[in-house]
Amino acid sequence: MTTALAGRGAYRYLLPALLLEALLVFVPLGSSMYYSLHKVRFFQLQEFQWFQNYLDVLTHPVFVNAILVTVAFSVTALILTFAVGFALALFLNHDHLYSTILRTVVLVPYVIAMLVGSMLLKWIFSTESGLATLAYDYFGLGRGSILADPRHAFAALVANGVWRDSAFAMVLLLAGLRSIPPTLIAAARIDGARPFFIFREIVVPLLGPIMLITMVRLLLHFANVLTFPLILTGGGPNGATETVALRIFRVGFEDYDLGRANAMAVILCIFNIAAVSLLFGIFRWRARRAHA
Amino acid sequence: MPRSARLLMRALVSLAIAGAALFPILFGLATSLKPSAEIAAYPPTLLPAAPTLAHYREIFASGTLGYVWNSLFVSVATVVLCLGVGALAAYPLARFRFRGKSAIMVLIVVVMSVPVASLLIPTYTLVADVGLVNTHLGLILVYSAYQLPIVIWILAAYYQSLPEELEWSALIDGYSRLETLWKIVLPLARPGMIAATLFVVTFAWNDFVVAVTLLSSEEKRTLPIGIYNFLGFYGREWGPLLASAMVATLPILVLFVFLQRYFLAGMTGGSVKG
Amino acid sequence: MTTEVGAPIEFRGVSKHYGQTVALASLDLRIEAGEFVSLLGPSGSGKTTTLNILAGLLAPDAGTVTIGDCDVTHVGPDRRDIAMVFQSYALYPHMTIAENLAFPLRARRRRQPADAIATKVRAVADTLGIGHLLERYPREVSGGQQQRVALGRAMVRDPKVFLLDEPLSNLDARLRLRMRHDLKALHQRLRSTAVYVTHDQGEAMSLSDRIAIYRSGVLQQFASPIEIDRRPVNSFVANFMGEREMNMVTGEIAEDAGRAVFRGGALTIALDPAGPWTRLLGRKVTLGIRPEGVRVGEAGESATVDARVRLIEHAGAEQIFFAEAGAAEFCGRVATDVAVRAGDTLRLTLPRRELYLFDTDSGATLVHAGEPAGSP
């Protein structure tokens, strides 16, 4: 829906936006690459040293651990969040009043600040609140602390992700479910299909692209997660919950080693761009399917 | 299963879902209203036995009001900048045919999709270089750069949904393109503007990671940074901590509950329409 | 396909309400096995509600529905052994046409072997002339072809009952006429029971064994097309049938010089003395005559009216005129070779066999085709 009228002045309208993006997104990305190739001490750019920083971080066990933690967290949280979100979408795909209310309710953890959400969960999981102790007693696990045990702390981190972001997945998937014409489902029922058969043969295939988009967006979100571990677990115990983003934050803003921090940021960015490219592949595939 | 049993099952499941979503918030609220001794007691109480606002008084005595003002200022300024620049930029994307348009659309999705965390270090380096570290201006500019793509996306989609004939007739009546945008399109695009505003406000009000890297001095702090510092300052004193969390949550919750229609439209408009 | 005749269908006291709105008021309807029945009426009249209740997509508030010998009122659509063609066709967009056609065979609980399904799909596709499209997707074929796929998907199961929800309304005029013809031929071969929802009276007339006419959730009349055309039960049915609206004039029957006349405003029409008028003397009635029934310049015992031509429309082999007589307006047809111009005065003849009289208050038919209502 474009008009041929006055197409020439387009860039006058776009200039302020492009300028802002160039200056604050693309210049930093460039300078990040530049920094990552230098030795940097306390904000002072020192000698150029090719890929030394990359070599350093990629061979450093702490960073390797952060990568492993990030992968483990992303995959676990992605699967659980998507599953819960999908279940919510199917459960709430009606226009009854209670569905509307419940849709609002489950979105609350998503709209409040991540910092606040993680803090509230930290309180619940902490030994001071007494809730965890109650649970440990109830299951006969003896005295312990969720956030002090590496496996439990990791589970708490995943729980944080599922608690906050399931509703995000739900909203996208609900929009997808709504885009399936009701007559298609009615036709399938009359054709003799049972609910599960309809789900498998009609709903899932038609929802395919949106399911992929949802997963990629969740993956991007989880792979870059900083606030959850920073607030909830502080990356501990013993690096069990230290993600790449948290590692970057620490190296950059606590150790002030901007060379290595930038090298790690570039690595994370490359991963992100790969994920976004995948997203684009999906968009294009969808467009081809829609207009073929 | 008979109908009544199914309904009962649904009700129970619904209740469980609502409980899982809201329990941390409600328990936090209850705790923030308990006196310190009750917070420390074991086993924990569900509701405060003797509700008190002591923790709220305490955090407001230690500068929270200033943080709230800073947050408000930064949020409003970011909205103004984002919507001003975004309303303009979305127009050619919705209505014109020009070289480089698809490249710009790609750019928008890329910036929209790349998470903030991976840009923190480079952004910090740059903002430091131009001397905008620890200023609200720096924060507002960075927020705007991060939120502009989604604003443009939402508004362009909304412009496109408007009938183009109105603009044609305004042009024939002698309005310029810019006047048409200002006098015809923008008033009609109000729902889109509201959705975009909500997105920007939520981001700017809630953001913690950008602000924590860019702001250092006490008097510049936004509310989340204030809370983060309480976390270090109060350590395990959960009363004031949770009180400050509630103060940060309330405005966003009110906005969300009353304007959730726009919120949802923005969420799907920014991600599903491709 | 099959030589087996379809199943009979019966509605007993079926009703459906939405809040205060009555979608369907206590419907009683029996459709015989193998019959082609149209449900006709304006939108919101209850015809689609009837179809959806029959399909099992809607649950009635009261009453029972039987298909064959089974009470299916509380049976889901997947177990009713019915097939339906939707107005939007409802083709599965992610499946090829072959997969669309195979879907009902794969979906049923007794699964058939793959090669049996393929043979069946091929046979149905060839019958409908879409055999060369099997590997395409629905969006890659024309509207008419999509329509055939939708029909094929319904046929492939050899259903006892066929439901069709305005299946031709998305086609252009020419194609619609052709599909109408094909549909009729198909039904004659399949002999399944067919229930066809439409708001197009022409479609209903040409396709159906019987027509059910609805208005505001109430079934008005259920009869053969000829019966409905010649003996409508009320003015609504009479007016709804026919390509153009019926000419209607309100007035009363009076006596003038020993002869029955119809008097409506300034208009007086002397009625054929042989007609059944006298028992209606003094009653408030509406006189109706179809445009096709109005003759120009034929004499005899028939009633006549002098009317001034206001407007002429050319319609292929004939001209449609609109002529005023007092406050009434008559629409009629003359051949193209008759010279008529706006402003001319025509003597219109209203033959007794074409005249209808309705009770003005209730709309009930008092006289149809010149015979008293209720007489055989």
XYZ file of N, CA and C in Angstrom, chain A residues 1-5, chain B residues 91 95 163-175 177 180 184:
69
model
N 0.829 -1.198 0.000
C 0.000 0.000 0.000
C 0.869 1.254 0.000
N 1.569 1.472 -1.037
C 2.372 2.691 -1.100
C 1.838 3.539 -2.228
N 2.024 4.822 -2.071
C 1.608 5.702 -3.142
C 2.824 6.196 -3.891
N 2.610 6.464 -5.157
C 3.712 6.971 -5.973
C 3.959 8.438 -5.676
N 3.016 9.085 -4.982
C 3.137 10.510 -4.697
C 4.366 10.805 -3.844
N 6.241 7.470 8.698
C 5.360 7.874 7.605
C 5.837 7.410 6.227
N 3.929 4.854 3.632
C 3.251 5.417 2.469
C 4.097 5.609 1.207
N -7.181 4.567 6.081
C -7.511 4.713 4.661
C -6.709 5.840 4.018
N -6.028 5.516 2.933
C -5.143 6.488 2.320
C -5.914 7.607 1.619
N -7.202 7.331 1.303
C -7.987 8.329 0.577
C -8.071 9.650 1.331
N -8.085 9.560 2.694
C -8.155 10.792 3.482
C -6.960 11.674 3.199
N -5.771 11.042 3.116
C -4.564 11.817 2.849
C -4.590 12.386 1.437
N -5.062 11.586 0.485
C -5.145 12.086 -0.887
C -6.026 13.311 -0.944
N -7.181 13.243 -0.274
C -8.088 14.377 -0.378
C -7.482 15.592 0.313
N -6.714 15.385 1.400
C -6.051 16.523 2.045
C -4.997 17.120 1.111
N -4.275 16.263 0.411
C -3.259 16.750 -0.521
C -3.911 17.539 -1.653
N -5.053 17.011 -2.136
C -5.754 17.708 -3.216
C -6.284 19.039 -2.724
N -6.676 19.089 -1.434
C -7.146 20.349 -0.864
C -6.018 21.334 -0.634
N -4.792 20.950 -0.927
C -3.693 21.902 -0.858
C -2.794 21.797 0.355
N -2.986 20.766 1.188
C -2.060 20.579 2.296
C -0.746 20.011 1.776
N 2.584 17.478 2.384
C 2.693 16.150 2.982
C 2.840 16.234 4.494
N -0.312 17.206 6.129
C -1.227 16.064 6.100
C -0.916 15.108 7.240
N -3.934 15.240 9.681
C -4.862 14.157 9.318
C -4.414 12.833 9.940
